[in-house]
Coordinates of C-alpha atoms and ligand atoms in Angstrom, one line a residue:
X1 CA 99.2 78.1 109.3
X2 CA 102.2 76.6 111.1
X3 CA 104.3 79.6 112.0
X4 CA 102.0 82.1 113.6
X5 CA 98.8 82.1 115.5
X6 CA 95.7 83.0 113.5
X7 CA 94.3 86.4 114.3
X8 CA 97.6 87.9 115.2
X9 CA 98.7 91.2 113.4
X10 CA 101.3 89.1 111.7
X11 CA 101.8 91.7 108.9
X12 CA 103.4 94.2 111.2
X13 CA 106.7 92.3 111.3
X14 CA 106.3 90.6 107.9
X15 CA 108.6 90.7 105.0
X16 CA 106.4 90.7 101.8
X17 CA 107.4 89.9 98.2
X18 CA 105.5 90.8 95.1
X19 CA 105.3 88.1 92.5
X20 CA 104.4 89.1 89.0
X21 CA 103.0 85.8 87.9
X22 CA 103.7 86.2 84.2
X23 CA 107.4 86.5 84.9
X24 CA 108.1 84.3 87.9
X25 CA 108.3 80.8 86.6
X26 CA 106.8 79.0 83.6
X27 CA 106.0 75.4 84.3
X28 CA 104.2 74.4 81.1
X29 CA 106.5 75.7 78.3
X30 CA 104.4 78.6 76.9
X31 CA 106.9 81.4 77.9
X32 CA 104.5 82.7 80.5
X33 CA 104.9 82.2 84.2
X34 CA 102.1 80.4 86.0
X35 CA 100.9 79.2 89.4
X36 CA 102.5 75.7 89.3
X37 CA 105.7 77.6 88.6
X38 CA 105.3 79.7 91.7
X39 CA 104.6 76.6 93.8
X40 CA 107.8 75.0 92.4
X41 CA 109.8 78.1 93.6
X42 CA 108.4 78.5 97.1
X43 CA 111.4 77.0 98.8
X44 CA 113.4 79.9 97.5
X45 CA 111.1 82.3 99.2
X46 CA 110.9 80.5 102.5
X47 CA 111.8 76.9 103.3
X48 CA 111.9 77.7 107.0
X49 CA 115.7 77.9 107.0
X50 CA 118.2 80.7 106.6
X51 CA 119.1 79.3 103.2
X52 CA 115.9 80.9 101.9
X53 CA 114.8 84.5 101.7
X54 CA 112.5 84.3 104.7
X55 CA 109.5 85.8 102.9
X56 CA 106.4 85.9 105.2
X57 CA 103.9 86.8 102.5
X58 CA 103.6 87.1 98.8
X59 CA 101.3 89.4 96.8
X60 CA 100.4 88.0 93.4
X61 CA 99.7 90.6 90.7
X62 CA 96.3 89.7 89.1
X63 CA 95.8 86.0 88.3
X64 CA 92.1 86.3 87.1
X65 CA 90.6 85.7 83.7
X66 CA 91.4 88.7 81.6
X67 CA 91.8 89.8 78.0
X68 CA 95.3 91.0 79.1
X69 CA 95.0 94.5 77.6
X70 CA 96.6 95.7 80.9
X71 CA 98.1 92.4 81.7
X72 CA 95.5 91.3 84.2
X73 CA 94.5 94.6 85.5
X74 CA 91.5 94.3 83.2
X75 CA 89.5 91.5 85.0
X76 CA 86.7 89.7 83.1
X77 CA 85.9 87.3 86.1
X78 CA 86.9 88.2 89.7
X79 CA 86.2 84.7 91.0
X80 CA 88.3 82.5 88.7
X81 CA 91.9 81.9 87.5
X82 CA 93.2 82.7 84.0
X83 CA 94.0 79.5 82.1
X84 CA 97.5 81.0 81.3
X85 CA 98.2 80.9 85.0
X86 CA 96.4 77.6 85.8
X87 CA 93.3 76.4 87.5
X88 CA 91.4 77.1 90.7
X89 CA 92.8 73.9 92.0
X90 CA 96.3 75.1 91.3
X91 CA 95.4 78.3 93.3
X92 CA 94.1 76.2 96.2
X93 CA 97.3 74.2 96.1
X94 CA 99.4 77.3 96.0
X95 CA 97.5 78.6 99.2
X96 CA 98.0 75.3 101.0
X97 CA 101.6 75.0 100.0
X98 CA 102.4 78.5 101.1
X99 CA 100.6 78.0 104.4
X100 CA 102.6 74.9 105.3
X101 CA 105.7 77.1 104.8
X102 CA 104.2 79.9 106.9
X103 CA 103.9 82.2 103.8
X104 CA 100.7 84.3 103.6
X105 CA 99.1 84.8 100.2
X106 CA 97.7 88.2 99.1
X107 CA 95.8 88.7 95.9
X108 CA 95.5 91.8 93.8
X109 CA 92.0 93.2 94.2
X110 CA 91.1 95.7 91.4
X111 CA 88.0 97.5 92.6
X112 CA 88.1 100.6 90.4
X113 CA 87.5 99.0 87.0
X114 CA 86.7 95.7 85.3
X115 CA 87.5 94.5 81.8
X116 CA 85.1 95.7 79.1
X117 CA 84.6 92.0 78.6
X118 CA 83.3 91.4 82.1
X119 CA 79.6 90.2 81.9
X120 CA 78.7 93.1 84.1
X121 CA 79.9 95.6 81.5
X122 CA 78.6 93.6 78.6
X123 CA 75.2 93.8 80.2
X124 CA 75.6 97.5 81.3
X125 CA 76.4 98.6 77.7
X126 CA 73.6 96.6 76.1
X127 CA 71.0 99.2 76.7
X128 CA 70.3 102.5 78.6
X129 CA 67.7 100.5 80.4
X130 CA 69.9 97.7 81.4
X131 CA 69.6 96.8 85.2
X132 CA 73.3 97.1 85.2
X133 CA 73.5 100.4 83.4
X134 CA 74.3 102.2 86.6
X135 CA 77.1 99.7 87.6
X136 CA 79.4 101.8 85.5
X137 CA 79.6 105.6 84.8
X138 CA 77.4 106.3 81.7
X139 CA 76.9 110.0 80.8
X140 CA 75.4 111.9 77.8
X141 CA 77.7 114.1 75.7
X142 CA 77.7 117.8 76.3
X143 CA 75.7 120.0 73.9
X144 CA 78.7 120.2 71.5
X145 CA 79.1 116.4 71.6
X146 CA 82.3 116.5 73.7
X147 CA 82.8 114.2 76.8
X148 CA 81.0 115.0 80.1
X149 CA 84.1 116.3 81.8
X150 CA 87.8 117.0 81.1
X151 CA 89.3 114.0 82.9
X152 CA 92.2 112.3 81.2
X153 CA 93.0 108.6 81.3
X154 CA 96.2 107.7 83.1
X155 CA 97.3 106.0 79.9
X156 CA 96.6 109.1 77.9
X157 CA 93.6 110.5 75.9
X158 CA 90.1 111.4 77.2
X159 CA 88.9 109.3 80.1
X160 CA 85.6 108.8 78.2
X161 CA 84.8 106.6 75.3
X162 CA 81.7 107.1 73.1
X163 CA 79.4 104.0 72.8
X164 CA 77.6 104.3 69.4
X165 CA 74.7 101.9 70.0
X166 CA 73.5 103.5 73.2
X167 CA 74.6 107.0 72.4
X168 CA 76.4 107.7 75.6
X169 CA 80.0 108.0 77.0
X170 CA 81.5 105.7 79.6
X171 CA 84.3 106.6 82.1
X172 CA 87.6 104.8 82.2
X173 CA 90.4 106.1 84.3
X174 CA 92.8 103.8 82.5
X175 CA 92.3 102.0 79.1
X176 CA 89.0 102.1 77.2
X177 CA 89.0 98.4 77.9
X178 CA 88.9 99.1 81.7
X179 CA 85.5 100.8 82.4
X180 CA 85.3 102.3 85.9
X181 CA 82.8 100.6 88.3
X182 CA 80.4 102.9 90.0
X183 CA 81.0 102.4 93.7
X184 CA 78.1 104.7 94.6
X185 CA 75.8 102.0 93.5
X186 CA 75.2 99.7 96.5
X187 CA 74.8 96.6 94.2
X188 CA 78.3 97.1 93.0
X189 CA 79.6 97.4 96.5
X190 CA 77.8 94.2 97.5
X191 CA 79.0 92.4 94.5
X192 CA 82.6 93.4 95.1
X193 CA 82.4 92.6 98.8
X194 CA 81.3 89.1 97.7
X195 CA 84.4 88.8 95.6
X196 CA 86.5 89.5 98.6
X197 CA 84.5 86.9 100.6
X198 CA 84.9 84.3 97.8
X199 CA 88.7 84.5 98.2
X200 CA 88.8 85.0 101.9
X201 CA 86.7 81.8 102.2
X202 CA 89.4 80.0 100.2
X203 CA 92.1 81.0 102.7
X204 CA 93.5 84.1 101.0
X205 CA 95.2 86.2 103.7
X206 CA 94.4 89.6 102.3
X207 CA 94.6 91.9 99.3
X208 CA 96.8 94.5 97.7
X209 CA 94.2 97.0 96.5
X210 CA 94.7 98.6 93.1
X211 CA 94.3 102.4 92.9
X212 CA 92.2 102.5 96.0
X213 CA 92.1 106.3 95.9
X214 CA 90.2 106.4 92.6
X215 CA 87.3 104.2 93.6
X216 CA 85.0 107.1 94.6
X217 CA 85.1 110.3 92.6
X218 CA 83.5 113.7 92.9
X219 CA 79.7 113.0 93.1
X220 CA 79.0 115.3 90.1
X221 CA 82.2 114.2 88.3
X222 CA 83.2 117.8 88.2
X223 CA 86.0 119.0 85.9
X224 CA 89.6 118.7 87.2
X225 CA 91.6 121.9 87.4
X226 CA 94.2 122.3 84.7
X227 CA 97.8 121.8 85.8
X228 CA 99.6 125.1 85.1
X229 CA 102.9 123.2 85.1
X230 CA 102.0 120.8 82.3
X231 CA 104.4 121.0 79.4
X232 CA 104.7 118.9 76.3
X233 CA 106.6 115.6 76.9
X234 CA 105.0 115.2 80.2
X235 CA 102.4 112.4 80.2
X236 CA 99.0 113.5 78.8
X237 CA 97.2 112.7 82.1
X238 CA 99.1 115.4 83.8
X239 CA 97.4 118.2 81.9
X240 CA 94.9 118.1 84.7
X241 CA 95.3 117.9 88.5
X242 CA 93.5 114.8 89.8
X243 CA 91.6 116.7 92.3
X244 CA 88.1 115.4 91.6
X245 CA 89.1 112.0 90.4
X246 CA 91.4 110.8 93.2
X247 CA 91.6 110.9 97.0
X248 CA 88.1 112.3 97.2
X249 CA 86.9 112.5 100.8
X250 CA 84.2 109.9 100.2
X251 CA 86.8 107.2 99.3
X252 CA 87.4 106.4 103.0
X253 CA 83.9 105.0 103.3
X254 CA 84.6 102.5 100.5
X255 CA 87.9 101.6 102.3
X256 CA 86.0 101.1 105.6
X257 CA 83.5 98.9 103.9
X258 CA 86.3 96.7 102.5
X259 CA 87.9 96.6 106.0
X260 CA 84.6 95.5 107.6
X261 CA 84.5 92.5 105.2
X262 CA 88.1 91.6 106.1
X263 CA 87.2 92.0 109.8
X264 CA 84.6 89.3 109.4
X265 CA 87.7 87.0 109.1
X266 CA 90.7 86.7 111.4
X267 CA 94.3 87.8 110.6
X268 CA 93.6 89.3 107.1
X269 CA 95.2 92.4 105.7
X270 CA 94.4 95.1 103.2
X271 CA 97.3 96.9 101.6
X272 CA 96.2 99.8 99.5
X273 CA 97.9 101.3 96.5
X274 CA 97.5 105.0 97.1
X275 CA 99.2 108.2 95.9
X276 CA 99.7 111.7 97.2
X277 CA 101.4 113.5 99.9
X278 CA 102.4 111.8 103.2
X279 CA 99.2 113.2 104.7
X280 CA 97.0 111.8 101.9
X281 CA 98.7 108.4 102.2
X282 CA 98.3 108.4 106.0
X283 CA 94.6 109.4 105.7
X284 CA 93.8 105.9 104.4
X285 CA 94.6 104.3 107.7
X286 CA 91.3 105.7 108.9
X287 CA 92.5 108.1 111.7
X288 CA 92.8 107.2 115.3
X289 CA 90.3 104.5 114.9
X290 CA 92.6 102.7 112.4
X291 CA 89.5 101.3 110.7
X292 CA 90.8 102.0 107.1
X293 CA 93.6 100.2 105.3
X294 CA 95.9 98.1 107.6
X295 CA 98.8 99.3 105.3
X296 CA 99.0 102.1 102.8
X297 CA 101.8 101.8 100.3
X298 CA 104.3 104.7 100.5
X299 CA 106.1 105.0 97.2
X300 CA 108.0 108.2 98.1
X301 CA 111.4 106.4 98.1
X302 CA 110.7 105.9 94.4
X303 CA 109.0 109.2 93.6
X304 CA 108.8 111.7 96.4
X305 CA 106.1 113.8 94.8
X306 CA 103.0 112.7 93.0
X307 CA 102.4 113.0 90.1
X308 CA 106.1 112.0 89.7
X309 CA 108.6 114.3 88.2
X310 CA 111.9 112.7 88.9
X311 CA 113.0 109.7 90.8
X312 CA 113.8 110.3 94.4
X313 CA 117.6 110.8 94.7
X314 CA 119.7 108.5 96.9
X315 CA 120.4 111.3 99.2
X316 CA 120.4 111.3 103.0
X317 CA 118.3 114.6 103.5
X318 CA 115.6 113.5 101.0
X319 CA 115.3 110.1 102.5
X320 CA 115.1 111.4 106.0
X321 CA 112.4 114.0 105.0
X322 CA 110.3 111.2 103.5
X323 CA 110.6 109.0 106.6
X324 CA 109.9 111.9 108.9
X325 CA 106.9 113.1 107.0
X326 CA 105.5 109.6 106.9
X327 CA 106.1 109.0 110.6
X328 CA 104.5 112.4 111.5
X329 CA 101.5 112.0 109.3
X330 CA 100.6 108.3 110.2
X331 CA 98.2 108.0 113.1
X332 CA 99.6 106.3 116.2
X333 CA 99.6 102.5 115.7
X334 CA 99.5 102.9 112.0
X335 CA 102.2 100.8 110.4
X336 CA 104.3 102.2 107.5
X337 CA 104.7 100.3 104.3
X338 CA 107.5 101.2 101.8
X339 CA 108.2 99.8 98.4
X340 CA 111.4 100.4 96.5
X341 CA 110.0 99.0 93.3
X342 CA 107.0 97.4 91.6
X343 CA 105.6 96.4 88.2
X344 CA 104.9 100.1 87.3
X345 CA 108.3 101.6 88.1
X346 CA 111.8 101.5 86.7
X347 CA 114.0 99.1 88.7
X348 CA 116.0 100.5 91.6
X349 CA 119.4 99.8 90.2
X350 CA 118.5 101.4 86.9
X351 CA 117.0 104.4 88.7
X352 CA 120.2 105.0 90.7
X353 CA 122.9 104.1 88.2
X354 CA 123.8 107.6 86.7
X355 CA 127.4 107.1 87.7
X356 CA 127.5 103.3 87.4
X357 CA 127.2 102.8 91.1
X358 CA 123.5 101.7 91.2
X359 CA 124.5 98.2 92.4
X360 CA 126.2 99.6 95.5
X361 CA 123.2 101.8 96.3
X362 CA 120.9 98.8 96.0
X363 CA 122.8 97.0 98.7
X364 CA 122.4 100.0 101.1
X365 CA 118.8 100.3 100.0
X366 CA 118.2 96.8 101.2
X367 CA 119.5 97.6 104.7
X368 CA 117.5 100.8 104.7
X369 CA 114.2 99.1 103.5
X370 CA 114.4 96.3 105.9
X371 CA 115.8 98.5 108.7
X372 CA 112.9 100.9 108.6
X373 CA 109.8 100.5 110.9
X374 CA 107.6 99.2 108.2
X375 CA 106.2 96.2 106.4
X376 CA 108.7 96.1 103.4
X377 CA 107.5 94.8 100.0
X378 CA 110.3 93.5 97.8
X379 CA 109.5 93.4 94.1
X380 CA 110.6 90.1 92.6
X381 CA 114.1 90.3 91.3
X382 CA 115.1 93.2 93.4
X383 CA 116.9 90.9 95.7
X384 CA 119.2 89.6 92.9
X385 CA 119.8 93.1 91.4
X386 CA 117.6 92.8 88.3
X387 CA 117.7 95.9 86.1
X388 CA 115.4 97.5 83.5
X389 CA 115.8 95.5 80.3
X390 CA 116.0 97.4 77.0
X391 CA 113.1 95.9 75.0
X392 CA 113.2 96.2 71.2
X393 CA 110.2 98.2 69.9
X394 CA 108.6 95.2 68.2
X395 CA 108.7 93.2 71.4
X396 CA 107.0 95.8 73.6
X397 CA 103.8 94.5 75.3
X398 CA 102.6 97.2 77.7
X399 CA 99.8 99.3 76.1
X400 CA 100.5 102.0 78.7
X401 CA 103.2 104.1 77.1
X402 CA 102.7 107.0 79.5
X403 CA 106.3 106.3 80.3
X404 CA 108.9 106.0 77.5
X405 CA 109.1 102.3 76.6
X406 CA 106.1 101.5 78.9
X407 CA 106.5 99.3 81.9
X408 CA 108.0 96.2 80.2
X409 CA 111.6 96.9 81.2
X410 CA 110.8 96.1 84.8
X411 CA 108.6 93.1 84.1
X412 CA 111.1 90.8 82.5
X413 CA 111.3 87.1 83.6
X414 CA 112.9 86.2 86.9
X415 CA 116.5 85.1 86.2
X416 CA 117.0 81.8 88.0
X417 CA 120.2 80.7 86.5
X418 CA 122.6 81.5 83.6
X419 CA 121.1 79.0 81.1
X420 CA 119.5 80.2 77.8
X421 CA 116.0 80.1 79.4
X422 CA 117.4 81.5 82.7
X423 CA 115.6 78.6 84.5
X424 CA 112.4 80.5 83.7
X425 CA 111.1 78.8 80.7
X426 CA 112.0 76.4 77.9
X427 CA 110.0 78.4 75.3
X428 CA 110.4 82.0 74.0
X429 CA 109.6 84.2 77.0
X430 CA 106.8 86.6 76.8
X431 CA 109.4 89.4 77.4
X432 CA 113.2 89.2 76.7
X433 CA 115.6 88.2 79.4
X434 CA 118.0 90.6 81.1
X435 CA 121.8 90.2 81.2
X436 CA 122.9 86.6 81.8
X437 CA 125.3 87.7 84.5
X438 CA 122.3 88.4 86.9
X439 CA 120.8 85.3 88.4
X440 CA 119.8 83.6 91.6
X441 CA 122.3 80.8 90.9
X442 CA 125.2 83.4 90.6
X443 CA 124.1 85.2 93.7
X444 CA 123.8 82.0 95.7
X445 CA 127.4 81.1 94.9
X446 CA 128.8 84.5 96.0
X447 CA 128.8 84.8 99.7
X448 CA 128.9 88.6 99.6
X449 CA 126.1 88.9 97.0
X450 CA 123.0 91.2 97.2
X451 CA 120.8 88.1 97.6
X452 CA 122.8 86.9 100.6
X453 CA 122.6 90.4 102.1
X454 CA 118.8 90.4 101.7
X455 CA 118.7 86.8 103.1
X456 CA 120.8 87.7 106.1
X457 CA 118.9 91.0 106.8
X458 CA 115.5 89.1 106.6
X459 CA 116.4 86.5 109.1
X460 CA 118.2 89.0 111.4
X461 CA 115.0 91.1 111.3
X462 CA 113.0 88.0 112.4
X463 CA 115.4 87.5 115.4
X464 CA 116.0 91.1 116.5
X465 CA 112.9 92.6 118.2
X466 CA 114.1 96.1 117.7
X467 CA 114.3 95.7 113.9
X468 CA 110.9 94.0 113.8
X469 CA 109.0 96.1 116.1
X470 CA 111.2 98.8 117.6
X471 CA 110.2 102.4 117.5
X472 CA 112.2 104.8 115.4
X473 CA 114.3 107.3 117.2
X474 CA 116.9 109.9 116.5
X475 CA 116.6 110.2 112.8
X476 CA 119.4 112.4 111.7
X477 CA 121.6 113.3 108.8
X478 CA 125.2 114.6 108.7
X479 CA 127.2 115.1 105.6
X480 CA 125.3 112.6 103.5
X481 CA 125.0 110.0 106.2
X482 CA 121.5 109.1 107.3
X483 CA 121.1 107.3 110.7
X484 CA 118.3 106.3 113.0
X485 CA 117.8 104.0 115.9
X486 CA 115.2 101.2 116.4
X487 CA 114.5 100.6 120.0
X488 CA 112.4 98.2 122.1
X489 CA 112.3 98.3 125.8
X490 CA 114.2 95.2 127.1
X491 CA 115.7 94.2 123.7
X492 CA 118.0 97.1 123.1
X493 CA 118.8 99.4 120.3
X494 CA 119.9 98.9 116.8
X495 CA 121.3 101.7 114.8
X496 CA 120.7 101.9 111.0
X497 CA 123.3 104.0 109.1
X498 CA 123.4 104.7 105.5
X499 CA 126.2 106.6 103.8
X500 CA 124.6 108.1 100.7
X501 CA 127.7 110.0 99.8
X502 CA 130.0 108.8 97.2
X503 CA 133.0 109.3 99.5
X504 CA 133.9 107.5 102.7
X505 CA 132.6 109.1 106.0
X506 CA 133.5 108.5 109.6
X507 CA 130.7 107.8 112.1
X508 CA 131.5 108.5 115.7
X509 CA 130.2 106.0 118.1
X510 CA 129.4 106.7 121.7
X511 CA 131.2 103.6 122.9
X512 CA 131.7 99.9 122.0
X513 CA 129.2 98.6 119.6
X514 CA 128.8 95.7 117.2
X515 CA 128.2 96.0 113.5
X516 CA 125.8 93.1 113.1
X517 CA 125.3 93.4 109.3
X518 CA 126.8 95.6 106.6
X519 CA 126.9 96.1 102.9
X520 CA 130.7 95.7 103.2
X521 CA 131.2 92.6 105.2
X522 CA 134.7 93.8 106.4
X523 CA 132.8 96.3 108.6
X524 CA 131.1 93.6 110.6
X525 CA 132.2 92.8 114.2
X526 CA 133.1 94.8 117.2
X527 CA 133.5 98.5 116.7
X528 CA 134.5 101.3 119.0
X529 CA 134.8 105.1 118.9
X530 CA 134.7 105.7 115.1
X531 CA 133.3 103.5 112.3
X532 CA 134.9 104.2 108.9
X533 CA 132.0 103.9 106.4
X534 CA 133.1 103.3 102.8
X535 CA 131.3 105.3 100.1
X536 CA 127.6 104.2 99.7
X537 CA 127.9 101.7 102.6
X538 CA 125.2 100.9 105.1
X539 CA 125.3 99.0 108.3
X540 CA 123.1 97.8 111.2
X541 CA 124.9 98.4 114.5
X542 CA 123.8 96.9 117.8
X543 CA 124.4 99.5 120.6
X544 CA 126.0 98.9 124.0
X545 CA 122.9 97.8 126.0
X546 CA 122.6 95.0 123.5
X547 CA 126.3 94.0 123.4
X548 CA 127.1 93.4 127.1
Ligands
TEU601 O1 98.7 101.4 88.9 C1 98.2 102.8 89.0 C2 98.9 103.7 88.1 O2 98.9 103.7 86.9 C3 99.9 104.5 88.8 O3 101.1 103.9 89.0 C4 100.0 105.8 88.1 O4 101.2 105.9 87.4 C5 100.0 106.9 89.2 O5 98.7 107.0 89.7 C6 100.4 108.3 88.6 O6 100.5 109.3 89.6 C7 97.8 100.3 89.0 C8 98.6 99.1 88.6 O7 99.7 98.9 89.5 C9 98.9 99.2 87.3 O8 99.7 98.1 86.8 C10 97.7 99.2 86.4 O9 98.0 99.4 85.1 C11 96.8 100.3 86.8 O10 96.6 100.5 88.3 C12 95.4 100.1 86.4 O11 94.8 99.0 87.0

């Protein structure tokens, strides 16, 4: 690594970026993004200058061999690369090229389930006496032939599938092609830890861990309680509360085991995908010892409650509550990690566009996200304002239709330019492109663009200690305006203000200050007494002790 010392907790100040490899850059003309494509675009992410986005780490959604039933989250070999994405040597080159630019690389680790085509499962299902039978959850039918419990797959239907040759059911929390691994079997744990070491030995800087909270379930796989609030049209899996299938107290031991493997190496990070209340999310840090996840994703700015009902409104009180709850619940020294989007959730602008002002909110969201004390993860395309793309029925790919239209709308190819192939591919892309008006090229030309706002925010964050490592203070809301301060002893205070109201608001200032960055560039510069915030505006303001 060139930019930071090895062993440092680099991830605390880092700006992370999620690459969905199928959709980032195609290099071989098959309409599917690949690793050489990602390498070709690294300068966009970070070329060491302020012309680039200043990304410190990328997380790659799964790049492993997979039948692609769940687009890579069904892995048939944990220690190889899918030919659609390239070769192991491409991956090694990506790691090396990233490291010369000071970009860390996180892989997606999917511990809860493998593909049904993984040799482990093929062996496991071959006979009741297979030495790997217990690597997965096999159970006999109830007396009436029904599945062993009432669990429902997140993708709909029973979480159990009957295997005719061996006359038993196996458990799958997602698709039938994604059987759950049995983490109560020490052989499974050892094998999965070896997977981690395989990649850590190749220089991978850490992992985003898929559905960490499902890895250990109730030891007897007891029924889940029915959800009295379920009603038709809600996803099937919501018929039951995931009490015994998720966030089980035993999960933390699996987390600690993974953490111990990472601790055998220096400067590595585990970022877990976890769901629940602020307290449930915080629990994954491992308490005061902080021996659990380094970072636990908080998705509450996307959906405040889990399971999700509605998208979190762009509303000061709600945002303040989410931040407050997260701060209060997280153990001292635990570092927050917010995401405003990912490959499973509707894109930010589309979520917040009920009045056609989603784009304005996206600008303010950028300053909120990068202004919070957290390790922000940007979902590819968020920085150029990509939107959900309406996919014609016959082109839908995602097997998980638990959401109307599935998750394809937010997975469309990165739009690099306004050409027919968007700079992404010369072939028919695996998913259709979005509006031609949205592209990196267009954003780069426009000084006031969303991309330039992200870029400026990213580099300012690197320069200004309060934004990178300052404590959060004085979180307040007034009349739709959210504000909080970031403070470090010796480096001053920066105020983050977000006007979520659709009308202008006046913000009284205690004295002379300087707006160092704003959604509306006209706001930037010296300010005193009162700052007039346009509707949906946001700003970063350096307070007097910083101005001199
Ligand atoms: O997602 C987990 C997942 O499905 C949640 O987003 C779910 O909607 C939530 O638990 C409901 O409360 C991960 C991956 O991100 C996703 O792409 C995979 O399909 C899934 O796991 C299975 O690996």
